Amino acid sequence: MEAIEINKFWEQVIAQFRDFYRYTDSAHRIDHIQSVKSNAIRIAYLLGETKHLKNILVAVAAHDIFSTKADRASHHIKAFNYVLDSAPILKRRFKLTCDDVTEIAYAVLEHRSSHKGGYNSIVSEIVAAADRGIPSIDEVKNYMHRSYLYARDHGKSVIDSKFHAIRHVQEKFGRNGKSRVPEWYEKLFAKEILERQEYVEMLGLEHFTSEITNDLESRIQNQ
């Protein structure tokens, strides 16, 4: 797929799922989906797997549709079932086969960092990796801010949300991080991962300046 084709197809796909993201928690709104989409396209090109972009993009658009306060723990399972149940619509609208829909559904199911076991396909691997993010300091900041918003959405105070966000990124991206990624991820981004680890280990409350905190709080107020 060429860039113009990718953009056109993405607009069609996101139109199918956009309304879901009006009801997801603050950390999983449409801006997160757009970020994962950009990551997924870049990773697909780096791996030479662009032939899978159609399925990757549909999976990206669908992977967090049920990431609400009530369904966060099971959102991947609900989205998996939704994709399978919507097979006739998805096949017709996006010219997919039955195998494509199954591949997309499993990519949705397997995207979480807590996923155990192997991945169903390279589509699952790329979607999971894109959801983790392409390692960079900016990506860590973005992830930490999303974690802060998530904590605030779930009733934590401002100070507790800051501690929650810092602890969360250190548990995921620190030297002893437990965030599940495909095997090739650490080789593909070895230099970036090391730089990210060094930054994460030094994180403290001073990151959350008044300007950053006010901006995050304004996002909550404007939901």
mmCIF file of N, CA and C in Angstrom, residues 34 42 54 75 107 109 142 168-169 182 187 199 202 222-223:
data_model
loop_
_atom_site.group_PDB
_atom_site.id
_atom_site.type_symbol
_atom_site.label_atom_id
_atom_site.label_comp_id
_atom_site.label_asym_id
_atom_site.label_seq_id
_atom_site.Cartn_x
_atom_site.Cartn_y
_atom_site.Cartn_z
ATOM 1 N N GLN A 34 -4.493 6.935 17.208
ATOM 2 C CA GLN A 34 -3.722 7.542 16.119
ATOM 3 C C GLN A 34 -2.227 7.318 16.327
ATOM 4 N N ARG A 42 5.125 2.405 10.880
ATOM 5 C CA ARG A 42 6.590 2.490 10.883
ATOM 6 C C ARG A 42 7.217 1.121 11.119
ATOM 7 N N LYS A 54 -3.226 -3.807 5.878
ATOM 8 C CA LYS A 54 -4.687 -3.706 5.967
ATOM 9 C C LYS A 54 -5.188 -4.329 7.269
ATOM 10 N N HIS A 75 -11.266 -5.799 28.371
ATOM 11 C CA HIS A 75 -11.554 -5.081 27.123
ATOM 12 C C HIS A 75 -11.036 -5.814 25.893
ATOM 13 N N ALA A 107 -5.194 -10.440 16.951
ATOM 14 C CA ALA A 107 -4.304 -9.298 17.213
ATOM 15 C C ALA A 107 -4.895 -8.404 18.292
ATOM 16 N N LEU A 109 -6.999 -9.458 20.651
ATOM 17 C CA LEU A 109 -6.950 -10.239 21.888
ATOM 18 C C LEU A 109 -5.563 -10.226 22.517
ATOM 19 N N ASN A 142 4.620 10.458 27.024
ATOM 20 C CA ASN A 142 3.244 10.264 26.576
ATOM 21 C C ASN A 142 2.573 9.137 27.355
ATOM 22 N N HIS A 168 4.283 3.090 37.215
ATOM 23 C CA HIS A 168 3.809 2.302 36.081
ATOM 24 C C HIS A 168 4.859 2.238 34.973
ATOM 25 N N VAL A 169 5.418 3.373 34.594
ATOM 26 C CA VAL A 169 6.405 3.357 33.512
ATOM 27 C C VAL A 169 7.698 2.675 33.948
ATOM 28 N N PRO A 182 7.241 -8.660 21.330
ATOM 29 C CA PRO A 182 7.748 -9.735 20.473
ATOM 30 C C PRO A 182 9.276 -9.827 20.548
ATOM 31 N N LYS A 187 15.768 -6.326 19.531
ATOM 32 C CA LYS A 187 16.859 -6.217 18.562
ATOM 33 C C LYS A 187 16.654 -5.004 17.654
ATOM 34 N N TYR A 199 16.580 6.886 31.112
ATOM 35 C CA TYR A 199 15.682 8.003 31.434
ATOM 36 C C TYR A 199 14.654 7.586 32.483
ATOM 37 N N MET A 202 15.626 7.427 36.171
ATOM 38 C CA MET A 202 15.879 8.716 36.826
ATOM 39 C C MET A 202 14.600 9.517 37.073
ATOM 40 N N ASN A 222 -12.252 18.680 30.174
ATOM 41 C CA ASN A 222 -12.841 18.911 28.851
ATOM 42 C C ASN A 222 -13.391 17.652 28.195
ATOM 43 N N GLN A 223 -13.427 16.572 28.931
ATOM 44 C CA GLN A 223 -13.953 15.331 28.356
ATOM 45 C C GLN A 223 -15.435 15.475 28.007
#
